[in-house]
Structures are given as structure tokens and as C-alpha cells.
XYZ file of N, CA and C in Angstrom:
537
model
N 104.415 110.078 100.691
C 105.575 110.266 99.582
C 106.970 109.801 100.773
N 107.981 108.681 99.524
C 108.833 108.236 99.509
C 109.817 108.164 99.262
N 111.385 108.460 99.481
C 112.208 109.010 98.784
C 113.214 107.973 97.287
N 112.468 106.648 97.739
C 112.953 106.039 96.688
C 112.522 105.901 95.852
N 111.231 106.124 95.473
C 110.407 105.904 94.145
C 108.969 106.332 94.556
N 107.632 105.830 93.349
C 106.756 106.501 93.773
C 105.397 105.574 95.119
N 104.517 105.673 95.321
C 103.010 104.807 96.124
C 103.530 103.689 95.455
N 102.164 102.985 96.321
C 101.482 102.258 95.153
C 100.087 101.265 95.381
N 99.580 101.199 95.201
C 98.287 101.091 95.921
C 97.690 99.179 96.945
N 98.633 99.101 96.967
C 98.296 97.786 98.021
C 100.107 96.996 97.275
N 100.100 96.248 98.030
C 101.483 95.510 98.545
C 101.678 95.058 100.022
N 102.842 94.273 100.341
C 103.293 93.592 101.933
C 103.351 95.346 102.622
N 103.601 95.083 103.486
C 103.660 96.853 104.618
C 104.859 96.711 104.342
N 106.103 95.579 104.243
C 107.622 95.618 105.130
C 107.886 96.861 103.446
N 108.238 95.681 102.709
C 108.602 95.975 101.845
C 108.339 97.000 100.431
N 107.411 96.707 99.665
C 106.445 98.336 98.809
C 106.039 99.379 99.516
N 105.919 100.397 98.187
C 105.769 101.389 98.962
C 104.743 101.754 99.001
N 103.264 101.278 99.483
C 101.691 101.244 100.233
C 102.173 102.856 101.225
N 100.525 103.820 100.441
C 100.411 105.026 101.453
C 100.385 104.149 103.168
N 101.512 104.991 103.886
C 101.247 105.037 105.646
C 100.962 106.002 106.501
N 100.935 105.978 107.176
C 100.800 107.341 108.061
C 101.864 107.936 108.848
N 101.944 108.703 108.607
C 103.938 109.666 108.833
C 102.894 110.313 110.230
N 103.963 110.041 110.868
C 104.060 111.072 112.496
C 103.766 111.866 112.378
N 104.516 112.735 111.825
C 104.574 114.185 110.979
C 103.401 115.126 111.129
N 102.278 114.306 110.955
C 100.304 114.868 110.746
C 99.781 115.508 111.430
N 99.819 116.200 111.906
C 98.838 117.000 113.081
C 97.291 115.970 112.573
N 97.114 116.434 111.307
C 95.922 115.825 111.436
C 95.524 114.072 112.340
N 97.502 113.114 111.648
C 96.884 111.451 111.899
C 96.938 111.796 114.443
N 98.124 112.486 113.905
C 97.550 112.834 115.486
C 95.972 113.216 116.416
N 95.797 113.787 116.005
C 94.314 114.205 116.376
C 93.936 113.168 115.892
N 94.058 112.482 115.257
C 92.900 110.790 115.280
C 93.368 109.873 115.667
N 94.906 109.594 116.123
C 95.044 108.867 116.981
C 94.143 109.090 119.116
N 94.950 110.527 118.685
C 94.054 111.351 120.351
C 93.096 110.971 120.317
N 92.187 111.292 119.773
C 90.813 110.972 119.285
C 90.046 108.824 119.612
N 90.947 108.763 118.706
C 90.599 107.962 119.318
C 91.312 106.708 120.642
N 91.974 107.360 121.101
C 92.241 106.769 122.477
C 91.610 107.039 122.759
N 90.882 108.575 122.975
C 89.528 108.854 123.751
C 88.218 108.111 124.648
N 88.076 107.660 122.162
C 86.899 106.887 122.699
C 87.008 104.789 122.954
N 88.150 105.021 122.748
C 88.929 103.171 123.089
C 87.704 103.446 124.477
N 89.305 104.139 125.752
C 89.011 104.468 127.090
C 87.641 104.175 127.082
N 87.220 104.979 126.740
C 85.543 105.666 126.739
C 85.003 104.439 127.129
N 85.213 103.809 125.527
C 84.031 102.184 125.582
C 84.870 100.670 126.422
N 85.169 100.637 126.731
C 86.113 100.294 127.641
C 85.845 99.831 129.458
N 86.320 101.869 129.831
C 86.180 101.525 130.805
C 84.435 101.552 131.376
N 83.365 101.688 130.718
C 82.207 101.786 130.918
C 81.557 100.031 130.091
N 82.324 99.033 129.691
C 81.753 98.002 130.005
C 82.492 96.868 131.413
N 81.880 95.896 132.101
C 81.429 95.576 133.334
C 82.856 94.777 133.896
N 83.434 94.117 132.476
C 85.222 93.580 132.163
C 86.392 95.070 132.219
N 86.009 95.851 131.956
C 86.520 96.906 131.671
C 87.350 97.194 132.430
N 87.571 97.296 134.327
C 88.682 97.519 135.456
C 89.607 95.765 135.367
N 89.430 95.045 134.191
C 90.258 93.750 134.274
C 90.545 94.671 133.133
N 91.084 94.819 132.151
C 92.331 95.700 131.504
C 93.205 95.971 132.035
N 94.801 95.345 132.192
C 95.247 96.825 133.003
C 96.065 97.054 132.802
N 96.571 97.239 131.633
C 97.592 98.037 130.789
C 97.124 97.615 128.546
N 98.005 98.647 128.250
C 97.564 97.997 126.806
C 99.051 98.498 126.345
N 99.252 98.215 125.032
C 100.751 98.514 124.032
C 99.569 98.909 122.469
N 100.136 100.900 122.397
C 99.655 100.408 121.314
C 100.368 100.867 120.177
N 100.288 100.334 118.999
C 101.125 99.985 118.585
C 100.957 100.848 117.209
N 102.621 100.939 116.412
C 102.286 101.370 114.818
C 103.855 101.564 114.196
N 103.676 101.497 113.033
C 105.230 101.166 112.390
C 105.515 99.182 111.636
N 105.789 99.239 111.536
C 105.467 98.460 110.329
C 106.338 97.166 111.745
N 105.214 95.556 112.012
C 106.326 94.813 113.054
C 105.474 95.746 114.226
N 104.552 97.086 114.089
C 104.078 97.153 115.613
C 105.806 98.026 115.953
N 106.223 98.468 116.169
C 107.406 99.194 116.513
C 107.035 100.746 116.155
N 108.268 101.206 117.053
C 107.444 102.833 116.644
C 108.434 103.319 116.340
N 109.225 102.788 114.737
C 110.182 104.301 114.349
C 109.592 104.215 112.908
N 110.393 104.668 112.194
C 109.307 105.425 110.935
C 109.675 104.600 109.648
N 107.998 104.420 109.430
C 107.635 104.077 108.429
C 108.375 103.871 106.984
N 108.289 102.966 105.865
C 109.393 103.104 104.852
C 110.963 102.823 105.161
N 111.621 102.469 106.543
C 112.459 102.259 106.569
C 113.319 101.430 105.375
N 112.972 100.722 104.422
C 113.322 100.515 103.240
C 113.491 100.716 101.904
N 112.163 101.735 101.810
C 112.468 102.379 100.443
C 113.016 104.205 101.183
N 113.285 103.949 101.876
C 113.740 105.500 102.301
C 113.185 106.769 103.319
N 113.633 107.598 103.772
C 113.050 108.664 104.411
C 111.894 108.180 103.899
N 110.910 109.333 105.117
C 109.509 109.938 104.962
C 109.868 111.517 104.304
N 110.285 111.891 102.860
C 109.278 113.495 102.840
C 108.322 113.974 101.522
N 107.067 112.909 102.769
C 106.006 113.594 102.345
C 106.218 115.371 102.704
N 104.728 115.526 102.427
C 104.662 117.080 102.459
C 104.235 117.450 104.764
N 104.151 116.443 105.597
C 103.790 116.679 107.169
C 105.489 116.917 107.257
N 106.137 115.505 106.468
C 107.553 114.959 107.246
C 108.623 116.929 106.700
N 108.129 116.458 105.819
C 109.163 118.220 104.912
C 109.224 119.615 105.955
N 106.914 119.782 106.204
C 106.840 120.560 107.205
C 107.854 120.909 108.170
N 107.904 119.617 109.265
C 108.256 119.349 109.702
C 109.961 119.563 109.760
N 111.257 119.548 109.161
C 112.441 119.736 108.617
C 112.384 120.828 108.457
N 111.240 121.452 108.114
C 111.756 123.216 106.949
C 112.847 124.300 109.009
N 110.740 123.672 109.626
C 110.756 124.247 110.738
C 112.030 123.565 112.134
N 112.756 122.946 111.724
C 114.208 122.140 112.234
C 114.333 123.114 112.718
N 115.236 122.796 114.161
C 116.285 123.992 114.417
C 116.258 125.365 113.826
N 114.737 125.807 114.247
C 114.451 127.570 114.245
C 114.764 128.188 112.694
N 114.480 127.216 111.362
C 114.263 127.461 110.788
C 115.849 126.835 109.005
N 116.507 126.119 110.485
C 117.274 125.950 109.542
C 117.409 125.580 108.269
N 116.583 124.778 107.766
C 116.319 124.295 106.101
C 115.303 124.485 106.118
N 114.648 126.062 106.004
C 113.816 126.491 105.508
C 113.100 126.514 104.081
N 114.249 126.511 103.398
C 114.238 127.084 102.681
C 114.874 125.647 101.306
N 115.180 124.213 102.463
C 116.170 123.634 101.096
C 114.293 122.302 101.576
N 114.561 121.513 100.985
C 114.325 120.276 100.368
C 115.363 118.905 101.238
N 114.769 117.479 101.671
C 115.248 117.010 101.817
C 116.289 116.382 101.472
N 116.818 115.658 101.644
C 117.558 115.202 101.697
C 118.424 114.332 100.325
N 118.664 114.361 99.301
C 118.777 112.811 98.126
C 119.915 112.296 98.479
N 118.240 111.220 97.799
C 119.582 109.682 97.982
C 121.290 109.479 97.973
N 121.020 111.111 96.643
C 122.350 111.200 96.736
C 123.626 111.394 97.758
N 122.672 112.609 98.219
C 122.604 113.213 100.399
C 122.901 112.414 100.749
N 122.094 111.486 101.067
C 121.734 109.646 101.635
C 122.979 108.407 101.716
N 123.986 108.571 100.737
C 124.383 107.737 100.627
C 125.975 107.859 100.359
N 126.612 107.567 101.268
C 128.432 107.583 100.634
C 128.959 106.323 100.978
N 129.126 106.107 99.674
C 130.346 104.719 100.331
C 131.835 104.434 101.344
N 131.835 106.137 100.381
C 133.517 105.784 101.232
C 132.878 106.089 103.293
N 131.854 106.888 103.602
C 131.771 107.282 104.736
C 130.462 106.740 105.052
N 129.754 105.996 105.962
C 128.723 104.206 105.683
C 127.961 105.065 106.902
N 129.460 105.301 107.631
C 127.929 105.611 109.110
C 127.669 106.974 108.924
N 128.274 108.506 108.146
C 127.458 109.288 108.408
C 129.159 109.392 109.260
N 130.705 109.825 109.566
C 130.682 109.637 110.562
C 131.783 111.132 110.720
N 131.220 111.927 109.570
C 131.946 113.245 109.370
C 130.922 114.655 109.101
N 130.668 114.358 110.991
C 129.053 115.314 111.113
C 129.260 116.371 110.269
N 130.254 117.066 109.840
C 129.990 118.323 109.170
C 129.995 118.610 107.702
N 130.992 116.402 107.126
C 130.094 116.499 105.712
C 128.888 115.953 105.344
N 128.090 115.268 106.726
C 126.307 115.428 106.468
C 125.925 115.702 107.720
N 126.321 117.166 107.836
C 125.972 117.893 108.294
C 123.536 117.867 108.216
N 123.389 118.112 106.346
C 121.894 118.977 106.269
C 121.737 116.957 106.818
N 122.042 115.441 106.275
C 121.522 114.054 106.600
C 120.544 114.234 107.382
N 122.258 114.267 109.021
C 121.113 114.064 110.645
C 120.287 114.385 110.730
N 120.965 115.201 110.352
C 119.838 116.672 111.313
C 118.541 115.972 110.504
N 118.138 115.814 109.505
C 117.020 115.759 108.068
C 116.334 114.325 109.518
N 117.175 113.209 109.694
C 117.211 111.839 110.389
C 116.403 112.346 111.732
N 117.929 113.295 112.344
C 116.885 113.226 113.656
C 115.521 114.102 113.371
N 115.247 115.022 112.778
C 114.292 115.750 113.042
C 113.441 115.147 113.182
N 113.252 113.112 112.291
C 112.382 112.543 111.645
C 112.227 111.791 113.008
N 113.572 110.745 113.455
C 113.140 109.521 114.565
C 112.568 112.005 115.992
N 112.397 112.887 116.610
C 111.707 113.448 117.023
C 110.197 112.868 116.077
N 109.893 113.620 115.582
C 108.334 113.426 115.159
C 108.234 112.023 115.165
N 109.271 110.722 115.345
C 108.202 109.312 115.308
C 108.460 109.630 117.266
N 109.674 109.911 117.853
C 109.629 109.596 119.405
C 108.560 111.104 120.325
N 107.758 112.010 119.285
C 106.784 113.332 119.642
C 105.046 112.458 119.356
N 105.573 111.638 118.209
C 103.376 111.261 118.012
C 103.570 109.661 119.093
N 104.562 108.774 119.510
C 104.740 107.686 119.971
C 104.062 108.743 122.228
N 105.152 109.766 121.910
C 105.545 110.102 123.248
C 103.335 111.487 123.595
N 102.708 111.465 122.761
C 101.835 112.006 122.987
C 100.509 110.914 122.917
N 100.187 109.230 122.435
C 99.450 108.351 122.760
C 100.387 107.680 122.905
N 101.326 107.929 123.772
C 101.592 107.238 125.589
C 100.736 108.362 126.150
N 100.862 109.302 126.287
C 100.083 110.173 127.174
C 98.518 110.013 126.488
N 98.160 109.694 125.903
C 96.854 110.371 125.441
C 95.880 108.646 125.791
N 96.685 107.388 125.942
C 96.082 106.358 127.017
C 96.450 106.519 127.495
N 97.018 106.931 128.747
C 97.178 107.565 130.271
C 95.798 107.999 131.059
N 95.815 108.677 129.962
C 93.879 110.255 130.258
C 93.253 108.883 130.004
N 93.029 108.224 129.395
C 92.373 106.885 128.820
C 91.832 106.063 130.114
N 92.808 105.391 129.689
C 93.069 104.952 131.092
C 93.990 104.890 132.497
N 93.969 105.909 132.974
C 93.558 106.894 134.335
C 94.328 104.768 135.490
N 95.916 105.006 135.696
C 96.147 103.531 136.856
C 96.302 102.686 136.233
N 96.221 103.183 134.783
C 96.893 101.137 134.562
C 97.848 101.739 133.381
N 98.856 100.979 132.812
C 100.330 100.704 132.534
C 100.259 100.901 131.163
N 101.103 101.595 131.155
C 101.371 101.763 129.066
C 102.406 101.622 128.477
N 102.807 100.870 127.527
C 103.725 100.280 126.795
C 104.371 100.131 125.536
N 105.189 100.507 125.047
C 105.035 100.766 123.363
C 106.584 99.609 123.561
N 106.840 99.384 122.564
C 107.779 98.665 121.133
C 108.304 99.651 120.568
N 109.546 99.630 121.264
C 110.302 101.411 120.818
C 111.612 100.492 120.071
N 111.304 100.166 118.595
C 112.526 99.809 118.337
C 113.308 99.920 116.840
N 114.540 98.916 117.460
C 116.145 100.033 116.825
C 116.582 101.024 117.159
N 117.001 100.513 118.912
C 117.668 100.970 120.012
C 118.606 100.315 119.665
N 119.317 99.256 118.843
C 121.049 99.237 118.922
C 120.853 98.624 117.588
N 121.625 99.479 116.996
C 121.565 98.263 115.226
C 122.266 98.876 114.389
N 122.512 98.549 112.944
C 123.255 98.473 112.140
C 122.574 99.239 111.215
N 121.468 99.191 111.296
C 120.003 99.411 109.276
C 121.351 101.622 109.286
N 120.339 101.087 107.892
C 120.760 103.327 107.401
C 120.133 104.037 108.418
N 120.155 105.465 108.666
C 119.904 106.114 109.696
C 118.221 105.997 108.950
N 117.355 105.596 108.318
C 116.363 104.864 107.781
C 115.576 104.420 108.463
N 116.179 103.392 109.346
C 115.848 102.809 109.765
C 116.752 102.667 111.515
N 117.656 103.200 111.654
C 117.869 103.097 113.268
C 117.678 104.589 113.527
N 116.721 105.122 114.541
C 115.447 106.499 114.639
C 115.180 106.459 115.758
N 116.530 105.954 117.583
C 114.713 106.136 118.217
C 115.643 107.240 119.224
N 114.934 107.704 119.656
C 115.338 108.573 120.266
C 114.974 108.762 121.645
N 116.166 107.073 122.859
C 115.935 106.651 123.467
C 115.733 107.711 124.817
N 117.278 109.084 125.033
C 116.382 109.523 126.150
C 115.226 109.994 126.470
N 114.949 110.245 125.317
C 114.138 112.103 125.685
C 112.614 110.673 125.501
N 112.179 109.722 125.191
C 111.195 108.246 125.525
C 111.901 108.186 127.109
N 112.360 107.349 126.961
C 112.366 107.019 128.261
C 112.629 108.648 129.912
N 113.143 109.360 129.727
C 112.191 110.152 130.307
C 111.488 110.750 130.235
N 110.651 110.689 129.697
C 109.222 111.541 129.994
C 108.380 110.497 130.606
N 107.421 111.723 131.467
C 106.195 110.669 132.288
C 106.084 109.565 131.946
N 104.609 109.896 130.637
C 104.114 108.906 129.554
C 104.387 107.217 129.594
């Protein structure tokens, strides 16, 4: 589910509201860990498996580790909404994600007034952390599946003028991880 309209069954991955996984889904993360384990077992069982020196797990539009649907607005599906309800020790436990009206402020385009836009900023920080956590869990699973090999990801939108939907990198969290 996305904030700016209903899903469609098929279309352009970048601009249409096609169904996509959410980084906040435990089921999705479990599936990725299981896939990575099976992939490692397969590759490592082959005679050529030792020639694989690194892998690059990808996610998101253009293989970048950012939030899906940055063109359609933020992920407001059940898993991400539940993550927002848990965010900051349940500060928003009884609130819906920010509405479009709350997310758009033509007078303060970059949300410089932190108090006025606290809920919006917290919502996007929550989502950015869910994406970073999913990335790090995938990297950890890859390192377990491919011991001694390189693991890298393309973490997009580090320095951009995108709205919060697109600029969602938790750079320090990701770069300080051992994974």
C-alpha cells in the first residue's frame, strides 16, 4: 500500500504502483535469509563455487537499497505502519502514518522546522531504519552463506534533493556495521 493511490497489477516498476515487498516485513526478511542460505549452499557445492569472490544483493528500483515507491509516496502498508507504531517506544502507537497534507509543506519544503514536522520526520526516519535493517540483515545472511567473500550493496540517495520519500539513507548505521 502506498500513500498516493491504489496498487495496480502490473506496470512500470519505477512509476506505477505495482505490488512490491516492504523492508518492514518479517516474512520478507525471513524469505531473504532462507534464499541467501540456499543460494550459498548451491554455489558452494559447485566446483566453480570457489571462484565466486563476492556478491551484491540488490533490492528496490534500479537495485538500490532505498524505499520502494519513492515516486508514489511512502510505504503505508501494514508492516511499515506497525513499525511506525513501535517507533520511539510507541510514541505513535495510536496514530496513522502522516497524510499527504502533513507531508507537503510548500513553505518549508525541506522540513527545517523540526517541531512542526516532527511526525513526518519520525515517520521517514522509521522507514529509513527499516530499509537499513533489512539491508544489514541481508548482508549478514550473505556473509554467513559466503564466508570469506566480499559482500556489497548499492545504497542509493545519499546526497539528493529528493523529498523524504526518496532520500532515506542511514549512512552511518550501515557503514559502521561489521556486515
